[in-house]
mmCIF file of C-alpha atoms in Angstrom:
data_model
loop_
_atom_site.group_PDB
_atom_site.id
_atom_site.type_symbol
_atom_site.label_atom_id
_atom_site.label_comp_id
_atom_site.label_asym_id
_atom_site.label_seq_id
_atom_site.Cartn_x
_atom_site.Cartn_y
_atom_site.Cartn_z
ATOM 1 C CA MET A 21 -80.577 -44.335 -91.518
ATOM 2 C CA SER A 22 -78.554 -46.779 -89.606
ATOM 3 C CA LEU A 23 -75.841 -45.873 -86.983
ATOM 4 C CA SER A 24 -73.044 -47.293 -89.103
ATOM 5 C CA ALA A 25 -74.015 -45.088 -92.005
ATOM 6 C CA LEU A 26 -73.999 -42.015 -89.783
ATOM 7 C CA LEU A 27 -70.543 -42.832 -88.450
ATOM 8 C CA ALA A 28 -69.261 -43.371 -91.951
ATOM 9 C CA ALA A 29 -70.693 -40.059 -93.113
ATOM 10 C CA THR A 30 -69.171 -38.088 -90.143
ATOM 11 C CA PRO A 31 -65.678 -36.648 -91.059
ATOM 12 C CA SER A 32 -62.736 -37.894 -88.933
ATOM 13 C CA SER A 33 -61.029 -35.312 -86.655
ATOM 14 C CA GLU A 34 -57.532 -36.928 -87.073
ATOM 15 C CA PRO A 35 -55.960 -37.750 -90.376
ATOM 16 C CA VAL A 36 -55.174 -41.300 -91.119
ATOM 17 C CA GLY A 37 -51.565 -40.447 -91.903
ATOM 18 C CA SER A 38 -50.884 -39.268 -88.341
ATOM 19 C CA LEU A 39 -52.003 -42.561 -86.890
ATOM 20 C CA GLU A 40 -49.861 -44.461 -89.309
ATOM 21 C CA GLU A 41 -46.782 -42.308 -88.474
ATOM 22 C CA ALA A 42 -47.326 -42.784 -84.735
ATOM 23 C CA ALA A 43 -47.635 -46.502 -85.212
ATOM 24 C CA GLU A 44 -44.469 -46.508 -87.304
ATOM 25 C CA GLN A 45 -42.508 -44.519 -84.697
ATOM 26 C CA ALA A 46 -43.726 -46.788 -81.916
ATOM 27 C CA GLY A 47 -42.634 -49.780 -83.900
ATOM 28 C CA ASN A 48 -39.208 -48.264 -84.560
ATOM 29 C CA ALA A 49 -38.745 -47.431 -80.858
ATOM 30 C CA ALA A 50 -39.764 -50.926 -79.860
ATOM 31 C CA GLY A 51 -37.365 -52.386 -82.392
ATOM 32 C CA TRP A 52 -34.523 -50.111 -81.241
ATOM 33 C CA ILE A 53 -35.145 -51.053 -77.639
ATOM 34 C CA GLU A 54 -35.301 -54.691 -78.580
ATOM 35 C CA GLU A 55 -32.010 -54.421 -80.415
ATOM 36 C CA ASN A 56 -30.132 -52.508 -77.653
ATOM 37 C CA TRP A 57 -31.634 -53.793 -74.435
ATOM 38 C CA SER A 58 -28.989 -56.486 -74.132
ATOM 39 C CA THR A 59 -26.225 -53.879 -74.500
ATOM 40 C CA TRP A 60 -27.815 -51.673 -71.859
ATOM 41 C CA LEU A 61 -28.230 -54.576 -69.512
ATOM 42 C CA SER A 62 -24.650 -55.724 -69.904
ATOM 43 C CA THR A 63 -23.333 -52.173 -69.454
ATOM 44 C CA GLY A 64 -25.476 -51.606 -66.366
ATOM 45 C CA LEU A 65 -24.439 -54.911 -64.848
ATOM 46 C CA ARG A 66 -20.772 -54.115 -65.607
ATOM 47 C CA ILE A 67 -21.034 -50.719 -63.914
ATOM 48 C CA MET A 68 -22.794 -52.184 -60.879
ATOM 49 C CA LEU A 69 -20.163 -54.900 -60.637
ATOM 50 C CA ILE A 70 -17.313 -52.341 -60.864
ATOM 51 C CA VAL A 71 -18.862 -50.130 -58.158
ATOM 52 C CA ALA A 72 -19.605 -53.100 -55.893
ATOM 53 C CA VAL A 73 -16.096 -54.505 -56.228
ATOM 54 C CA ALA A 74 -14.541 -51.062 -55.633
ATOM 55 C CA ILE A 75 -16.605 -50.396 -52.499
ATOM 56 C CA THR A 76 -15.951 -53.884 -51.109
ATOM 57 C CA LEU A 77 -12.226 -53.721 -51.823
ATOM 58 C CA ARG A 78 -11.963 -50.242 -50.287
ATOM 59 C CA TYR A 79 -13.797 -51.393 -47.156
ATOM 60 C CA LEU A 80 -11.639 -54.496 -46.733
ATOM 61 C CA ILE A 81 -8.346 -52.633 -47.224
ATOM 62 C CA ARG A 82 -9.287 -49.800 -44.849
ATOM 63 C CA ARG A 83 -10.443 -52.306 -42.243
ATOM 64 C CA ALA A 84 -7.209 -54.286 -42.575
ATOM 65 C CA LEU A 85 -5.126 -51.123 -42.147
ATOM 66 C CA THR A 86 -7.174 -50.072 -39.100
ATOM 67 C CA ASN A 87 -6.729 -53.492 -37.468
ATOM 68 C CA LEU A 88 -3.002 -53.342 -38.167
ATOM 69 C CA ILE A 89 -2.713 -49.915 -36.535
ATOM 70 C CA ASP A 90 -4.725 -51.072 -33.499
ATOM 71 C CA ARG A 91 -2.478 -54.119 -33.122
ATOM 72 C CA MET A 92 0.604 -51.898 -33.207
ATOM 73 C CA ASN A 93 -0.887 -49.634 -30.522
ATOM 74 C CA ARG A 94 -1.774 -52.600 -28.301
ATOM 75 C CA SER A 95 1.752 -54.001 -28.570
ATOM 76 C CA ALA A 96 3.165 -50.597 -27.604
ATOM 77 C CA GLN A 97 0.870 -50.355 -24.569
ATOM 78 C CA ALA A 98 1.806 -53.874 -23.476
ATOM 79 C CA VAL A 99 5.471 -52.946 -22.949
ATOM 80 C CA GLU A 100 4.740 -49.505 -21.509
ATOM 81 C CA GLY A 101 5.898 -49.288 -17.903
ATOM 82 C CA THR A 102 8.205 -52.318 -18.108
ATOM 83 C CA ALA A 103 11.973 -52.451 -18.357
ATOM 84 C CA LEU A 104 11.674 -53.032 -22.092
ATOM 85 C CA GLY A 105 9.377 -50.045 -22.379
ATOM 86 C CA GLY A 106 12.171 -47.734 -21.332
ATOM 87 C CA LEU A 107 14.177 -48.784 -24.384
ATOM 88 C CA LEU A 108 11.271 -48.366 -26.781
ATOM 89 C CA VAL A 109 9.343 -45.319 -27.879
ATOM 90 C CA ASN A 110 6.557 -44.242 -25.506
ATOM 91 C CA ALA A 111 2.972 -45.222 -26.236
ATOM 92 C CA GLU A 112 1.821 -41.737 -27.226
ATOM 93 C CA ARG A 113 4.595 -41.370 -29.775
ATOM 94 C CA ARG A 114 3.907 -44.808 -31.230
ATOM 95 C CA ARG A 115 0.185 -44.070 -31.348
ATOM 96 C CA GLN A 116 0.558 -40.775 -33.194
ATOM 97 C CA ARG A 117 3.088 -42.205 -35.609
ATOM 98 C CA SER A 118 0.930 -45.243 -36.389
ATOM 99 C CA GLU A 119 -2.200 -43.113 -36.763
ATOM 100 C CA ALA A 120 -0.428 -40.776 -39.187
ATOM 101 C CA ILE A 121 0.907 -43.675 -41.247
ATOM 102 C CA GLY A 122 -2.515 -45.361 -41.216
ATOM 103 C CA SER A 123 -4.249 -42.164 -42.349
ATOM 104 C CA VAL A 124 -1.851 -41.759 -45.256
ATOM 105 C CA LEU A 125 -2.189 -45.396 -46.312
ATOM 106 C CA ARG A 126 -5.996 -45.308 -46.104
ATOM 107 C CA SER A 127 -6.177 -42.114 -48.156
ATOM 108 C CA VAL A 128 -3.827 -43.476 -50.811
ATOM 109 C CA ALA A 129 -5.746 -46.770 -50.999
ATOM 110 C CA SER A 130 -9.116 -44.999 -51.319
ATOM 111 C CA PHE A 131 -7.821 -42.649 -54.007
ATOM 112 C CA MET A 132 -6.314 -45.433 -56.083
ATOM 113 C CA ILE A 133 -9.319 -47.771 -55.809
ATOM 114 C CA MET A 134 -12.035 -45.176 -56.437
ATOM 115 C CA GLY A 135 -10.022 -43.453 -59.173
ATOM 116 C CA THR A 136 -9.517 -46.745 -61.007
ATOM 117 C CA ALA A 137 -13.220 -47.581 -60.622
ATOM 118 C CA ALA A 138 -14.230 -44.186 -62.047
ATOM 119 C CA LEU A 139 -12.029 -44.702 -65.105
ATOM 120 C CA MET A 140 -13.453 -48.178 -65.634
ATOM 121 C CA VAL A 141 -17.021 -46.814 -65.447
ATOM 122 C CA LEU A 142 -16.207 -44.150 -68.055
ATOM 123 C CA GLY A 143 -14.663 -46.846 -70.217
ATOM 124 C CA ALA A 144 -17.846 -48.890 -69.938
ATOM 125 C CA PHE A 145 -19.759 -45.956 -71.493
ATOM 126 C CA LYS A 146 -17.419 -46.083 -74.524
ATOM 127 C CA ILE A 147 -15.873 -42.722 -73.603
ATOM 128 C CA ASN A 148 -12.423 -42.017 -74.987
ATOM 129 C CA LEU A 149 -10.186 -41.588 -71.937
ATOM 130 C CA ALA A 150 -7.062 -40.388 -73.766
ATOM 131 C CA PRO A 151 -8.004 -36.648 -73.806
ATOM 132 C CA LEU A 152 -9.197 -36.870 -70.204
ATOM 133 C CA LEU A 153 -5.958 -38.441 -69.008
ATOM 134 C CA ALA A 154 -3.899 -35.910 -70.959
ATOM 135 C CA SER A 155 -5.857 -33.030 -69.404
ATOM 136 C CA ALA A 156 -5.458 -34.545 -65.941
ATOM 137 C CA GLY A 157 -1.712 -34.837 -66.510
ATOM 138 C CA VAL A 158 -1.403 -31.196 -67.537
ATOM 139 C CA ALA A 159 -3.523 -30.105 -64.568
ATOM 140 C CA GLY A 160 -1.382 -32.190 -62.224
ATOM 141 C CA VAL A 161 1.812 -30.612 -63.534
ATOM 142 C CA ALA A 162 0.346 -27.106 -63.152
ATOM 143 C CA LEU A 163 -0.846 -27.895 -59.633
ATOM 144 C CA GLY A 164 2.552 -29.297 -58.737
ATOM 145 C CA PHE A 165 4.319 -26.124 -59.859
ATOM 146 C CA GLY A 166 1.814 -23.869 -58.108
ATOM 147 C CA ALA A 167 1.752 -25.767 -54.808
ATOM 148 C CA ARG A 168 5.308 -27.109 -54.767
ATOM 149 C CA ASN A 169 5.907 -25.868 -51.215
ATOM 150 C CA LEU A 170 2.815 -27.697 -49.975
ATOM 151 C CA VAL A 171 3.835 -30.867 -51.813
ATOM 152 C CA THR A 172 7.368 -30.581 -50.424
ATOM 153 C CA ASP A 173 6.060 -30.199 -46.865
ATOM 154 C CA PHE A 174 3.723 -33.159 -47.281
ATOM 155 C CA LEU A 175 6.332 -35.501 -48.761
ATOM 156 C CA SER A 176 8.899 -34.470 -46.141
ATOM 157 C CA GLY A 177 6.364 -35.194 -43.400
ATOM 158 C CA VAL A 178 5.572 -38.617 -44.844
ATOM 159 C CA PHE A 179 9.227 -39.662 -45.022
ATOM 160 C CA MET A 180 9.920 -38.180 -41.590
ATOM 161 C CA ILE A 181 7.165 -40.305 -40.067
ATOM 162 C CA LEU A 182 8.122 -43.444 -41.978
ATOM 163 C CA GLU A 183 11.796 -43.100 -40.971
ATOM 164 C CA ASP A 184 10.889 -42.208 -37.357
ATOM 165 C CA GLN A 185 13.290 -39.284 -37.259
ATOM 166 C CA TYR A 186 11.564 -37.830 -34.183
ATOM 167 C CA GLY A 187 8.277 -38.070 -32.320
ATOM 168 C CA VAL A 188 6.180 -36.538 -29.571
ATOM 169 C CA GLY A 189 8.240 -35.956 -26.428
ATOM 170 C CA ASP A 190 11.610 -35.806 -28.186
ATOM 171 C CA THR A 191 13.903 -32.823 -27.765
ATOM 172 C CA ILE A 192 15.249 -31.856 -31.168
ATOM 173 C CA ASP A 193 17.299 -29.162 -32.872
ATOM 174 C CA ALA A 194 15.709 -28.471 -36.258
ATOM 175 C CA GLY A 195 18.079 -25.688 -37.249
ATOM 176 C CA VAL A 196 15.384 -23.014 -37.568
ATOM 177 C CA ALA A 197 14.083 -23.816 -34.048
ATOM 178 C CA SER A 198 14.745 -26.168 -31.165
ATOM 179 C CA GLY A 199 12.673 -27.547 -28.311
ATOM 180 C CA GLU A 200 10.405 -30.411 -27.290
ATOM 181 C CA VAL A 201 8.107 -31.925 -29.927
ATOM 182 C CA ILE A 202 4.467 -31.586 -28.851
ATOM 183 C CA GLU A 203 2.756 -32.500 -32.144
ATOM 184 C CA VAL A 204 3.835 -34.160 -35.381
ATOM 185 C CA GLY A 205 1.881 -33.516 -38.582
ATOM 186 C CA LEU A 206 2.317 -34.261 -42.254
ATOM 187 C CA ARG A 207 2.876 -30.566 -43.034
ATOM 188 C CA VAL A 208 3.860 -28.815 -39.780
ATOM 189 C CA THR A 209 5.720 -29.882 -36.636
ATOM 190 C CA LYS A 210 5.025 -28.043 -33.351
ATOM 191 C CA LEU A 211 7.887 -27.467 -30.907
ATOM 192 C CA ARG A 212 7.864 -25.976 -27.412
ATOM 193 C CA GLY A 213 10.949 -23.880 -26.737
ATOM 194 C CA ASP A 214 12.913 -23.476 -23.516
ATOM 195 C CA ASN A 215 10.945 -20.345 -22.556
ATOM 196 C CA GLY A 216 7.549 -21.893 -23.263
ATOM 197 C CA GLU A 217 7.087 -20.508 -26.761
ATOM 198 C CA ILE A 218 5.576 -22.733 -29.469
ATOM 199 C CA TRP A 219 7.325 -22.983 -32.834
ATOM 200 C CA TYR A 220 5.471 -24.067 -35.972
ATOM 201 C CA VAL A 221 8.087 -25.555 -38.289
ATOM 202 C CA ARG A 222 7.183 -26.570 -41.841
ATOM 203 C CA ASN A 223 8.569 -30.003 -42.617
ATOM 204 C CA GLY A 224 9.873 -28.853 -46.006
ATOM 205 C CA GLU A 225 12.090 -26.209 -44.360
ATOM 206 C CA VAL A 226 13.917 -28.670 -42.105
ATOM 207 C CA LYS A 227 17.296 -29.478 -43.650
ATOM 208 C CA ARG A 228 18.793 -31.286 -40.658
ATOM 209 C CA ILE A 229 17.502 -32.812 -37.433
ATOM 210 C CA GLY A 230 19.453 -33.252 -34.217
ATOM 211 C CA ASN A 231 17.493 -35.621 -31.965
ATOM 212 C CA LEU A 232 18.603 -35.350 -28.346
ATOM 213 C CA SER A 233 16.220 -38.056 -27.099
ATOM 214 C CA GLN A 234 17.172 -41.126 -29.118
ATOM 215 C CA GLY A 235 19.608 -43.798 -27.984
ATOM 216 C CA TRP A 236 21.225 -42.389 -24.852
ATOM 217 C CA SER A 237 22.499 -39.105 -23.428
ATOM 218 C CA THR A 238 25.671 -38.105 -21.591
ATOM 219 C CA ALA A 239 25.737 -36.250 -18.286
ATOM 220 C CA GLY A 240 28.987 -34.336 -17.718
ATOM 221 C CA VAL A 241 30.013 -32.517 -14.527
ATOM 222 C CA ASP A 242 33.194 -30.478 -13.974
ATOM 223 C CA VAL A 243 34.482 -30.381 -10.383
ATOM 224 C CA THR A 244 36.948 -27.527 -9.741
ATOM 225 C CA VAL A 245 39.122 -27.875 -6.636
ATOM 226 C CA ARG A 246 42.322 -26.342 -5.331
ATOM 227 C CA PRO A 247 45.577 -27.604 -6.862
ATOM 228 C CA THR A 248 46.855 -28.681 -3.448
ATOM 229 C CA GLU A 249 44.128 -31.295 -2.922
ATOM 230 C CA ASN A 250 44.894 -35.002 -3.043
ATOM 231 C CA LEU A 251 43.514 -36.383 -6.287
ATOM 232 C CA GLU A 252 42.994 -39.852 -4.857
ATOM 233 C CA HIS A 253 40.849 -38.438 -2.058
ATOM 234 C CA VAL A 254 38.843 -36.457 -4.613
ATOM 235 C CA ARG A 255 38.307 -39.560 -6.760
ATOM 236 C CA GLU A 256 37.288 -41.654 -3.762
ATOM 237 C CA ALA A 257 34.737 -39.074 -2.556
ATOM 238 C CA ILE A 258 33.173 -38.732 -6.000
ATOM 239 C CA THR A 259 33.049 -42.490 -6.600
ATOM 240 C CA THR A 260 31.437 -43.161 -3.222
ATOM 241 C CA CYS A 261 28.628 -40.655 -3.700
ATOM 242 C CA ALA A 262 28.079 -41.818 -7.314
ATOM 243 C CA GLU A 263 27.692 -45.459 -6.252
ATOM 244 C CA ALA A 264 25.178 -44.467 -3.585
ATOM 245 C CA MET A 265 23.232 -42.441 -6.150
ATOM 246 C CA ALA A 266 23.121 -45.363 -8.609
ATOM 247 C CA LYS A 267 21.373 -47.541 -5.998
ATOM 248 C CA GLU A 268 18.526 -45.108 -5.293
ATOM 249 C CA GLU A 269 15.305 -44.478 -7.191
ATOM 250 C CA PRO A 270 14.707 -42.989 -9.726
ATOM 251 C CA TRP A 271 18.402 -42.588 -10.539
ATOM 252 C CA SER A 272 18.927 -46.328 -10.854
ATOM 253 C CA GLU A 273 16.703 -46.284 -13.982
ATOM 254 C CA ARG A 274 17.994 -43.011 -15.406
ATOM 255 C CA LEU A 275 21.641 -44.034 -15.115
ATOM 256 C CA TRP A 276 22.480 -46.498 -17.893
ATOM 257 C CA GLY A 277 26.084 -46.932 -16.838
ATOM 258 C CA PRO A 278 28.468 -46.280 -13.959
ATOM 259 C CA VAL A 279 29.527 -42.751 -13.120
ATOM 260 C CA GLU A 280 33.131 -42.460 -14.292
ATOM 261 C CA VAL A 281 35.832 -40.059 -13.122
ATOM 262 C CA LEU A 282 37.571 -39.380 -16.421
ATOM 263 C CA GLY A 283 40.501 -37.538 -14.853
ATOM 264 C CA LEU A 284 41.909 -34.037 -14.947
ATOM 265 C CA ASP A 285 40.355 -31.840 -17.599
ATOM 266 C CA ALA A 286 42.387 -28.708 -16.808
ATOM 267 C CA VAL A 287 45.253 -27.763 -14.452
ATOM 268 C CA LEU A 288 45.918 -24.107 -13.628
ATOM 269 C CA LEU A 289 48.004 -22.258 -11.064
ATOM 270 C CA ASP A 290 45.063 -21.676 -8.718
ATOM 271 C CA SER A 291 42.717 -24.576 -9.608
ATOM 272 C CA MET A 292 42.322 -27.949 -11.247
ATOM 273 C CA THR A 293 39.209 -29.402 -12.904
ATOM 274 C CA VAL A 294 38.134 -33.051 -12.568
ATOM 275 C CA ARG A 295 35.801 -34.352 -15.280
ATOM 276 C CA VAL A 296 32.918 -36.686 -14.271
ATOM 277 C CA SER A 297 30.709 -38.385 -16.893
ATOM 278 C CA ALA A 298 27.818 -40.880 -16.973
ATOM 279 C CA LYS A 299 25.577 -42.437 -19.647
ATOM 280 C CA THR A 300 21.892 -41.689 -18.969
ATOM 281 C CA MET A 301 18.419 -42.303 -20.304
ATOM 282 C CA PRO A 302 17.575 -40.092 -23.327
ATOM 283 C CA GLY A 303 16.447 -36.637 -22.271
ATOM 284 C CA LYS A 304 17.397 -37.132 -18.593
ATOM 285 C CA SER A 305 20.975 -35.852 -18.669
ATOM 286 C CA THR A 306 20.142 -32.426 -17.221
ATOM 287 C CA GLY A 307 18.447 -33.847 -14.133
ATOM 288 C CA VAL A 308 21.278 -36.324 -13.577
ATOM 289 C CA GLU A 309 23.876 -33.540 -13.828
ATOM 290 C CA ARG A 310 22.089 -31.438 -11.203
ATOM 291 C CA GLU A 311 21.807 -34.350 -8.803
ATOM 292 C CA LEU A 312 25.454 -35.257 -9.335
ATOM 293 C CA ARG A 313 26.593 -31.705 -8.537
ATOM 294 C CA TRP A 314 24.476 -31.710 -5.384
ATOM 295 C CA ARG A 315 25.861 -35.007 -4.107
ATOM 296 C CA ILE A 316 29.456 -34.295 -5.115
ATOM 297 C CA LYS A 317 29.378 -30.980 -3.258
ATOM 298 C CA GLN A 318 28.103 -32.674 -0.107
ATOM 299 C CA ALA A 319 30.668 -35.488 -0.395
ATOM 300 C CA LEU A 320 33.568 -33.072 -0.820
ATOM 301 C CA ASP A 321 32.438 -30.991 2.147
ATOM 302 C CA GLU A 322 32.263 -34.107 4.330
ATOM 303 C CA ALA A 323 35.748 -35.113 3.175
ATOM 304 C CA GLY A 324 37.162 -31.658 3.952
ATOM 305 C CA ILE A 325 37.966 -30.936 0.320
ATOM 306 C CA ARG A 326 37.413 -27.312 -0.563
ATOM 307 C CA MET A 327 36.143 -26.327 -3.990
ATOM 308 C CA ILE A 328 37.161 -23.156 -5.767
ATOM 309 C CA GLY A 329 34.815 -20.316 -4.894
ATOM 310 C CA THR A 330 34.011 -21.436 -1.324
ATOM 311 C CA GLU A 331 35.101 -19.679 1.860
ATOM 312 C CA PRO A 332 38.834 -20.007 2.640
ATOM 313 C CA SER A 333 39.924 -22.205 5.527
ATOM 314 C CA ALA A 334 41.476 -20.980 8.808
ATOM 315 C CA GLU A 335 44.907 -22.202 7.735
ATOM 316 C CA ALA A 336 44.718 -20.106 4.606
ATOM 317 C CA GLU A 337 43.799 -17.045 6.672
ATOM 318 C CA SER A 338 46.691 -17.554 9.135
ATOM 319 C CA ALA A 339 49.166 -18.141 6.348
ATOM 320 C CA ALA A 340 48.305 -14.860 4.702
ATOM 321 C CA ASP A 341 51.118 -12.348 4.248
ATOM 322 C CA PRO A 342 51.043 -9.865 7.226
ATOM 323 C CA THR A 343 52.602 -7.130 5.099
ATOM 324 C CA ALA A 344 49.808 -7.338 2.518
ATOM 325 C CA ALA A 345 47.814 -4.668 4.385
ATOM 326 C CA VAL A 346 50.808 -2.290 4.786
ATOM 327 C CA ALA A 347 50.670 0.705 2.475
ATOM 328 C CA ALA A 348 53.570 1.620 0.275
ATOM 329 C CA PRO A 349 55.933 4.333 1.639
ATOM 330 C CA SER A 350 54.954 7.876 0.733
ATOM 331 C CA ALA A 351 57.154 10.784 -0.287
ATOM 332 C CA TYR A 352 55.498 12.891 2.382
ATOM 333 C CA ALA A 353 56.963 10.725 5.163
ATOM 334 C CA SER A 354 60.312 12.575 4.901
ATOM 335 C CA ALA A 355 60.299 16.192 6.121
ATOM 336 C CA THR A 356 63.157 17.144 3.806
ATOM 337 C CA SER A 357 61.610 15.750 0.616
ATOM 338 C CA PRO A 358 60.612 18.288 -2.048
ATOM 339 C CA GLN A 359 56.968 17.201 -1.717
ATOM 340 C CA SER A 360 56.980 17.855 2.040
ATOM 341 C CA LEU A 361 58.738 21.218 1.671
ATOM 342 C CA ALA A 362 56.267 22.279 -1.007
ATOM 343 C CA ALA A 363 53.338 21.332 1.242
ATOM 344 C CA THR A 364 54.761 23.097 4.361
ATOM 345 C CA PRO A 365 52.898 26.373 5.069
ATOM 346 C CA ILE A 366 54.961 29.577 4.697
ATOM 347 C CA PRO A 367 55.751 31.090 8.164
ATOM 348 C CA PRO A 368 54.627 34.684 8.820
ATOM 349 C CA PRO A 369 57.300 37.427 8.380
ATOM 350 C CA THR A 370 59.228 38.506 11.503
ATOM 351 C CA ARG A 371 59.602 42.190 12.543
ATOM 352 C CA LEU A 372 63.071 43.675 12.961
ATOM 353 C CA SER A 373 63.769 45.335 16.383
ATOM 354 C CA LYS A 374 64.887 48.957 16.498
#
């Protein structure tokens, strides 16, 4: 018997129908792939193009914002230490403000670009975005109601930085606290009080801001002298010492105007007050006032003008009333007064002689 006859007589382990079904399924899969491969390729290329454009655009925008912030910081450092730098904000304040603005802009740009790219990718997959956007809107509203204080603090911090209401180194009165600004954030501002304490003030709680370090400050000194002093001599002494102070360092930079004697602020029976004022660099009024008091006191002493509260002069001592130290007359000075008779001891009784 030949080999072909034996093979023909041997029963097959697999049915013929299974082979035919497998061949049919393979043909259907190949046809389905052949029909849809162009769609897959176009969708994949579209997604890759969207992601590539989003990443490139995000990189370029963030780099442009970083270069802009660096240029602003370099321009601030260029004028630092010059005469123009005294009129501008210091470099640290400009740096922190520009860094905060740059961080906000970079975050907003990244969120918008990547969020738009994600929606475009979902759209490329033929996904209906209407329910997704509606759900995101509802979630955003719920989050806004739940975290309204946080959102209020953040938005207040953004507008505060953009409007340059205050910065690091400024002395401000925020209503709930006052002191020197040591750190500015988008949610919290840190202040150092007069006694060294640190206040953490939420930006959303600040309803008003009084900035004592912007523009210029005013130094005011009240000089109280006796009413008998010559006002022209007082004015001349104050003006002379003020002119000498304006020519010395560092007061020549801190004084932004001449020291003016405004005139009499108050006239009383035992004193009169002369008002002295000067325009100073922001935040330097306290130091200028102390130096002015020091120099005015020395100038008045050299001119022989006595201020109220100092030791009296020899003329004032000699002109004192000599009867001021004499006590008032007493009722006991007269021996016949009722007080004297009442205080006189009773004499002992006398014996009668027999």
